[in-house]
Coordinates of C-alpha atoms in Angstrom, one line a residue:
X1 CA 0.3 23.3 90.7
X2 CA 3.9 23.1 91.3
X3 CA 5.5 20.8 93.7
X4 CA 8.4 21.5 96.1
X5 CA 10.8 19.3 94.4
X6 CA 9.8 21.1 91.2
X7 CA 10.0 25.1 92.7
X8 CA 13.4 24.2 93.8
X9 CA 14.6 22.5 90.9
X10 CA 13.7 25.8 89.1
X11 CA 15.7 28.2 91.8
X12 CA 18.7 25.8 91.8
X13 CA 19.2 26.5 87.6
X14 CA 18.5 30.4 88.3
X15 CA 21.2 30.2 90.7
X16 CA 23.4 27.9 89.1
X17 CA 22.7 29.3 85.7
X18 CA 24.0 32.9 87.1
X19 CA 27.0 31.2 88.9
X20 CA 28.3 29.7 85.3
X21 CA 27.4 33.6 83.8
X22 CA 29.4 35.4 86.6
X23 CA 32.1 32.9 86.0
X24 CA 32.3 33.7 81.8
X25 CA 32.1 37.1 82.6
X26 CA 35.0 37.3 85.0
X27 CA 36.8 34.7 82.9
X28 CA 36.1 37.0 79.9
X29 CA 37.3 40.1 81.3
X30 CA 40.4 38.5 82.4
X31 CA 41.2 37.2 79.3
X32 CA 40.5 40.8 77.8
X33 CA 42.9 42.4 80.3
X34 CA 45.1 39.7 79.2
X35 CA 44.9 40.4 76.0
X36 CA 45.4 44.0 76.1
X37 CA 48.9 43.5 78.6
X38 CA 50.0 41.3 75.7
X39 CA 49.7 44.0 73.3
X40 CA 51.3 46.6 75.9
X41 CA 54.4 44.6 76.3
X42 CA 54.5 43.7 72.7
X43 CA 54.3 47.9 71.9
X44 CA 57.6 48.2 74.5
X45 CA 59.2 45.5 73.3
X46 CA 59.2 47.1 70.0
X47 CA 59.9 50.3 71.3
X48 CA 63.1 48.7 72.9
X49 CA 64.1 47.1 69.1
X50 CA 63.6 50.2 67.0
X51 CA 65.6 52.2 69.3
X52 CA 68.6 49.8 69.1
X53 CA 67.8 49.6 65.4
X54 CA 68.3 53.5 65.7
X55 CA 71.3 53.7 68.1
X56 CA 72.7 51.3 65.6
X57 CA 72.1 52.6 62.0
X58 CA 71.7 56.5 63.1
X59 CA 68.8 56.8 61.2
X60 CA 65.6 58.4 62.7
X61 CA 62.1 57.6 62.8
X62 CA 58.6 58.1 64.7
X63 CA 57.4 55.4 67.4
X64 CA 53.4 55.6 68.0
X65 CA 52.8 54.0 71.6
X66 CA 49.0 54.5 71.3
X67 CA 48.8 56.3 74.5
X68 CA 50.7 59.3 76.8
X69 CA 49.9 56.9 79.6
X70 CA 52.1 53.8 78.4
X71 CA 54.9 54.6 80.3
X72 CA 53.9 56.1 83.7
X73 CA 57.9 57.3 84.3
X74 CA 61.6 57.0 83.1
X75 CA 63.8 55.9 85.9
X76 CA 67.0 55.7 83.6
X77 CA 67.5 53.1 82.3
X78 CA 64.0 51.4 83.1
X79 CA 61.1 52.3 81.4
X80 CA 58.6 51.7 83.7
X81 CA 54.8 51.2 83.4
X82 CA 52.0 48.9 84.8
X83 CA 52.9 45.8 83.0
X84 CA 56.3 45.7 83.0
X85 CA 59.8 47.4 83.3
X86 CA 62.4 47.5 80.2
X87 CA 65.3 48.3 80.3
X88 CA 66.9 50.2 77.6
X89 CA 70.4 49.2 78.4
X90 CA 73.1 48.8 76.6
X91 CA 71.8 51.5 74.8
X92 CA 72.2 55.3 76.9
X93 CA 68.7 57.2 75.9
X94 CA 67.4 60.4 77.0
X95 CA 63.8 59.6 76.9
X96 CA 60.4 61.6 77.8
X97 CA 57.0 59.7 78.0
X98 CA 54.6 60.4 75.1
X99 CA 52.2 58.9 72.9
X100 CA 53.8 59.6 69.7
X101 CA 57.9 60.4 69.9
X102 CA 60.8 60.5 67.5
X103 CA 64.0 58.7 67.9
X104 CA 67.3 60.0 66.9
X105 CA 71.3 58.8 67.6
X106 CA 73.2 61.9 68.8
X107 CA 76.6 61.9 69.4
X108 CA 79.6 63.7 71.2
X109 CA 82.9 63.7 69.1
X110 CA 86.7 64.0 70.5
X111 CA 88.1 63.2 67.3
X112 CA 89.6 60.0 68.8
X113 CA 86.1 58.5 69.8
X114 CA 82.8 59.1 69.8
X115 CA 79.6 59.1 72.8
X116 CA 76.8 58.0 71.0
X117 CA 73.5 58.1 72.9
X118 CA 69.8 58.1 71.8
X119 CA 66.7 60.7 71.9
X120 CA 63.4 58.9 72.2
X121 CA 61.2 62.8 72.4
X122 CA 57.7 63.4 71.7
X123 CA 56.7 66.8 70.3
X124 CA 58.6 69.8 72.4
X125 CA 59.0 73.4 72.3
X126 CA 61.9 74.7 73.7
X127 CA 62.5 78.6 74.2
X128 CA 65.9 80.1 75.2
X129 CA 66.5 83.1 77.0
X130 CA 70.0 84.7 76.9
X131 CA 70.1 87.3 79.1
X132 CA 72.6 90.4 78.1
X133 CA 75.2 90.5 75.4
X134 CA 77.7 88.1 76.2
X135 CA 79.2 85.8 73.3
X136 CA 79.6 83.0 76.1
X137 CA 75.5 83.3 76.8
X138 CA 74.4 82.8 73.3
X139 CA 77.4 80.4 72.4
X140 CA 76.0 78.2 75.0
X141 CA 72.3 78.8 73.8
X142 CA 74.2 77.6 70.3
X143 CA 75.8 74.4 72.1
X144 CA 72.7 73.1 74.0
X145 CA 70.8 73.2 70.5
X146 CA 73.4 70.8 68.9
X147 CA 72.7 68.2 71.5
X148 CA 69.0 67.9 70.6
X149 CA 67.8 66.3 67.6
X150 CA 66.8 67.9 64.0
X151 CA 63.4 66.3 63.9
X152 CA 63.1 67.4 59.8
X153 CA 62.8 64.1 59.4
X154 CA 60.5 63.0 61.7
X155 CA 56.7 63.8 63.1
X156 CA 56.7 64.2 66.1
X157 CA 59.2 67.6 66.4
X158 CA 61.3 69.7 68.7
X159 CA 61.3 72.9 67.5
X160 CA 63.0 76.2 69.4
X161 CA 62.7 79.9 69.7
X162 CA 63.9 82.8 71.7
X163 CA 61.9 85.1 73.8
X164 CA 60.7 87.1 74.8
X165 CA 60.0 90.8 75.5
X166 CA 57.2 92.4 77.6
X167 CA 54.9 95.4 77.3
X168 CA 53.1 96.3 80.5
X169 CA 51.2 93.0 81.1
X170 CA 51.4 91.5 77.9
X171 CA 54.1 89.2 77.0
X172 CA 55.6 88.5 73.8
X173 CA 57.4 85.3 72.3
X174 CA 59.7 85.6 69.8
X175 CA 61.3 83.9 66.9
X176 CA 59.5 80.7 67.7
X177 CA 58.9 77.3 66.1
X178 CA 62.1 76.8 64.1
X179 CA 63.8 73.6 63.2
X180 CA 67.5 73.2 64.8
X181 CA 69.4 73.4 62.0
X182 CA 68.0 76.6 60.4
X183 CA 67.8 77.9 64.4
X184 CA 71.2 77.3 64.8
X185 CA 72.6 79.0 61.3
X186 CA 70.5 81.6 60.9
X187 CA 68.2 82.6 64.1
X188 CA 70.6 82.6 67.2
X189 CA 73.8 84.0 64.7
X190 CA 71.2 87.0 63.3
X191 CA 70.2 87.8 67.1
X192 CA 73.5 87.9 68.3
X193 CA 74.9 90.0 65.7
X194 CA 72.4 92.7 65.5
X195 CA 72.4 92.8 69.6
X196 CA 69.2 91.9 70.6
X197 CA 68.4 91.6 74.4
X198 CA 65.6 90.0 75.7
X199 CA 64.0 89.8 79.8
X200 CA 62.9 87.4 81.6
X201 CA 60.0 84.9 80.8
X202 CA 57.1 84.2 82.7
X203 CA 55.9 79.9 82.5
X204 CA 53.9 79.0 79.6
X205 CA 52.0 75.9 79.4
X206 CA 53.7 73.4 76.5
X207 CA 57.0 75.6 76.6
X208 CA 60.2 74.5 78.3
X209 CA 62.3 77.8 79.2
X210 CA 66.0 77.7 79.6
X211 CA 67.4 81.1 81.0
X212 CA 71.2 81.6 80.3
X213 CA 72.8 84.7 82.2
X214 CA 76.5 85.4 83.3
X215 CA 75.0 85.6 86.8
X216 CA 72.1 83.6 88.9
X217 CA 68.6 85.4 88.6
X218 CA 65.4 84.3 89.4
X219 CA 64.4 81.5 86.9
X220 CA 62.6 77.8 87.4
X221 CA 65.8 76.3 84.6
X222 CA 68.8 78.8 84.6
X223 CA 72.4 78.0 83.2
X224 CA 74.9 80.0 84.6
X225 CA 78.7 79.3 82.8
X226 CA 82.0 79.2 84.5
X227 CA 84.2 79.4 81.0
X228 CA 83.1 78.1 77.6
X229 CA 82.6 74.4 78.6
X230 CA 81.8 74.8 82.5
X231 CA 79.0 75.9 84.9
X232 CA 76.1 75.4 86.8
X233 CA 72.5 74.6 86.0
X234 CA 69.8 75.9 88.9
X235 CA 66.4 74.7 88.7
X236 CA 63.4 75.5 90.9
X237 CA 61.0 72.3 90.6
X238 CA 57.3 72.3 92.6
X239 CA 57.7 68.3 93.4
X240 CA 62.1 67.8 93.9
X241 CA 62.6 71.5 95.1
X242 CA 65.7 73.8 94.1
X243 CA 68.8 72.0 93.0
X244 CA 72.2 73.0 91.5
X245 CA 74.0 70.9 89.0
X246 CA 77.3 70.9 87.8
X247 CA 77.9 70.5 83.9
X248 CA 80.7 69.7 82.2
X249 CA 79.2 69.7 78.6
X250 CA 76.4 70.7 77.2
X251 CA 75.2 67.0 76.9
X252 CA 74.7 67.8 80.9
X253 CA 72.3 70.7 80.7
X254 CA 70.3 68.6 78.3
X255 CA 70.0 65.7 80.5
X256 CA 68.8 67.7 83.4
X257 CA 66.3 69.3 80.7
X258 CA 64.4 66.4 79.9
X259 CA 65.0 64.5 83.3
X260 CA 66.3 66.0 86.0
X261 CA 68.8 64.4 88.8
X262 CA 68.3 60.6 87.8
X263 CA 69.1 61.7 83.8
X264 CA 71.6 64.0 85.1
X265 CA 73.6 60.9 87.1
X266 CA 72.5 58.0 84.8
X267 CA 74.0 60.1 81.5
X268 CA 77.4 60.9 83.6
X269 CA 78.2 57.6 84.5
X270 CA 77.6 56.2 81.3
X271 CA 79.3 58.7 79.6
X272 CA 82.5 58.7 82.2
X273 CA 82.2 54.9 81.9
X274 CA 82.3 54.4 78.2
X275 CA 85.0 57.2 78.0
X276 CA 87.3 55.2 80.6
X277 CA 87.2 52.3 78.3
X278 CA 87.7 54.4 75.2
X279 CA 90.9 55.8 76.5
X280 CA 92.3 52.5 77.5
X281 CA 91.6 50.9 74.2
X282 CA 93.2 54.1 72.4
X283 CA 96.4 54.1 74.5
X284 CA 97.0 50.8 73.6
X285 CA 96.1 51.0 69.9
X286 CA 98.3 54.2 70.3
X287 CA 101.6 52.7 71.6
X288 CA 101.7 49.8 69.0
X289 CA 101.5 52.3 66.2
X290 CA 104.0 54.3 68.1
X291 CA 106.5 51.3 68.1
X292 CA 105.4 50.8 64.3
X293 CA 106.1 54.3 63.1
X294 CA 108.3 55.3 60.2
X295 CA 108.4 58.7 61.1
X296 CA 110.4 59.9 64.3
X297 CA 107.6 63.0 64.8
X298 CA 105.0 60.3 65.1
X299 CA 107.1 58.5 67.3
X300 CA 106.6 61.3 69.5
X301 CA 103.2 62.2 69.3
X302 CA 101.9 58.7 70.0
X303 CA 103.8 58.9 73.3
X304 CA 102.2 62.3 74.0
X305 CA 98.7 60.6 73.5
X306 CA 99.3 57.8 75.1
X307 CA 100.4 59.8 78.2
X308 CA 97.7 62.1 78.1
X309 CA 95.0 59.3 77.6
X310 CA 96.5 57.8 80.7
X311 CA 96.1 61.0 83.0
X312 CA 92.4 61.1 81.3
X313 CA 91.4 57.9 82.3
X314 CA 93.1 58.3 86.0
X315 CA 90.6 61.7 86.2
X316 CA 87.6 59.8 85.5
X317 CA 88.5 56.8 88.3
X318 CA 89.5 59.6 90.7
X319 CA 86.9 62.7 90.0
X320 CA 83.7 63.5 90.7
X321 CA 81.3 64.8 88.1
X322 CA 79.4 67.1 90.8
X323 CA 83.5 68.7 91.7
X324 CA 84.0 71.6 89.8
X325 CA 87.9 71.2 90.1
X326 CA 87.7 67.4 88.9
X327 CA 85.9 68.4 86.0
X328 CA 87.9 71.2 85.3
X329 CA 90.5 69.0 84.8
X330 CA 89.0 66.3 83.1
X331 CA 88.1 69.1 80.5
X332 CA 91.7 70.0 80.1
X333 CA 92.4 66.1 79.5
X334 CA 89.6 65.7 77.1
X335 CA 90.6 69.3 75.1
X336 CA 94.5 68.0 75.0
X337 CA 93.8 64.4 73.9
X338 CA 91.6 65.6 71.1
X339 CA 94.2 68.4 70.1
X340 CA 97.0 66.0 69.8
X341 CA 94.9 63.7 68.3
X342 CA 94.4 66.5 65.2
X343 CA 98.2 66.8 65.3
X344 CA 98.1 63.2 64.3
X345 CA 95.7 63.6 61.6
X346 CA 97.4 66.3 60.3
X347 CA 101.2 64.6 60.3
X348 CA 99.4 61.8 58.8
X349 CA 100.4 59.5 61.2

């Protein structure tokens, strides 16, 4: 027969026994958990590299982050999930969450310099719908498509369509799933030439819609133009509401596309901020090649650049990218410093 000493002897080991076990196990999962942060951060870090590596070389590839759910949201320019924040900075990136996405270098040329930014996209379908005849509507249809990447290269894709016309209740899409390039040469120019008019589309589930008219209608993403380069973007969102954004450039319309107001603002001041220091590096380039020039009519066309990169770069310290007024003049800066820039090229100078 057991003794007391010996019947608690026995319960003391079960206990302690399931005390050392509780400890492994909680010591096991934590290392686990651990382990699998370590692997998350390493998977952003890399992201971080290859999309330097891509802002750097232009050359395009796909990123697999193993799961939609990496990164929870983009607050430009933080990535930010539940390990850690990165921040993509230097580098300006228009990027939507994914578990596989492609990653391109865009760019917006002035002839004199050059806005270089990155896509970092997973797979997207984008439908346009111009609305009447106008050359501005599909010209701008045309111009947003040029500021999103040609994924022929790449996996994950972005592909486009127009659409679409209705019957009754049914609805029909068409002219989808094309590549940008072959989109831009050959699907928008047929349309537009042989007339085609399309209506309104109703939401559809993996689709993002961008309605372009000469005057507001009803629409959740709508561009509405001033002029070629000029107008305003409306969009009806369930969680921010209805908003109205100024754009300048196509560049803006995209931005608001993929990310809405902090895109929209975090793309602007970049862009406005890399273009100031542009302008000041090329007015000084420009007046020591003006003192250095042979040719009298270069003489004078450097001082006409330098001027005009001057009154540029005194519109982006003084403006305000949501003023129509300020931007209608920055335009005018921009379109005369890249037009006496060609005169430049062209005199050889």
């Amino acid at each position: 027969m057991l003794s007391v000493m010996q019947i608690f002897k026995i319960i003391f080991g079960v206990i302690l026994s399931a005390f050392i076990l509780t400890i492994l196990l909680r010591f096991s999962l934590s290392y686990e958990e651990i382990g699998e942060s370590s692997r998350e951060v390493e998977i952003l870090m890399g992201l971080k590299k290859t999309i330097e590596d891509v802002y750097t070389t232009g050359i395009s590839t796909d990123f697999d982050l193993g799961s939609e759910d990496l990164v929870n949201f983009y607050s430009p320019p933080n990535l930010v999930t539940s390990v850690t924040d990165v921040n993509l900075d230097p580098v300006p990136t228009l990027f939507v969450p994914g578990e596989r996405i492609s990653i391109h270098r865009g760019e917006y040329d002035l002839g004199w310099w050059k806005f270089y930014f990155v896509h970092a996209l997973p797979e997207m379908r984008i439908i346009f719908v111009p609305l009447g005849t106008s050359e501005t509507v599909w010209k701008i249809a045309e111009n947003i498509t040029k500021y999103l990447p040609s994924t022929e290269n790449t996996d994950a894709k972005v592909r486009f369509g127009v659409g679409c016309n209705e019957t009754g209740e049914t609805q029909t899409y068409l002219f989808l799933n094309w590549e940008r390039d072959y989109f831009i040469r050959t699907v928008l120019t047929y349309l537009f030439v042989e007339g085609y008019e399309f209506v309104q589309c109703k939401p559809i589930e993996g689709y993002r819609i961008i309605t372009i008219s000469e005057t507001p209608v009803d629409a959740d993403f709508q561009v509405v133009p001033i002029d070629d380069d000029m107008g305003y973007v409306y969009v009806r969102d369930i969680q921010e509401g209805s908003k109205t954004y100024l754009y300048k450039n196509p560049l803006d319309i995209v931005s608001i596309l993929l990310g809405g107001s902090k895109l929209y603002d975090y793309e602007n001041e970049r862009f406005l901020k890399e273009l100031s220091i542009a302008s000041s590096l090329a007015s000084r380039e420009s007046s020591l090649l003006r003192i250095k020039a042979r040719n009298p009519d270069c003489n004078i066309i450097y001082s006409r650049f330098t001027q005009v990169l001057g009154s540029l770069k005194s519109e982006i310290e003084e403006g305000n990218y949501r003023n129509e007024d300020d931007m209608k003049e920055l335009n005018k800066r921009i379109r005369e410093s890249s037009g006496i820039y060609q005169e430049l090229e062209e005199m050889g100078c």
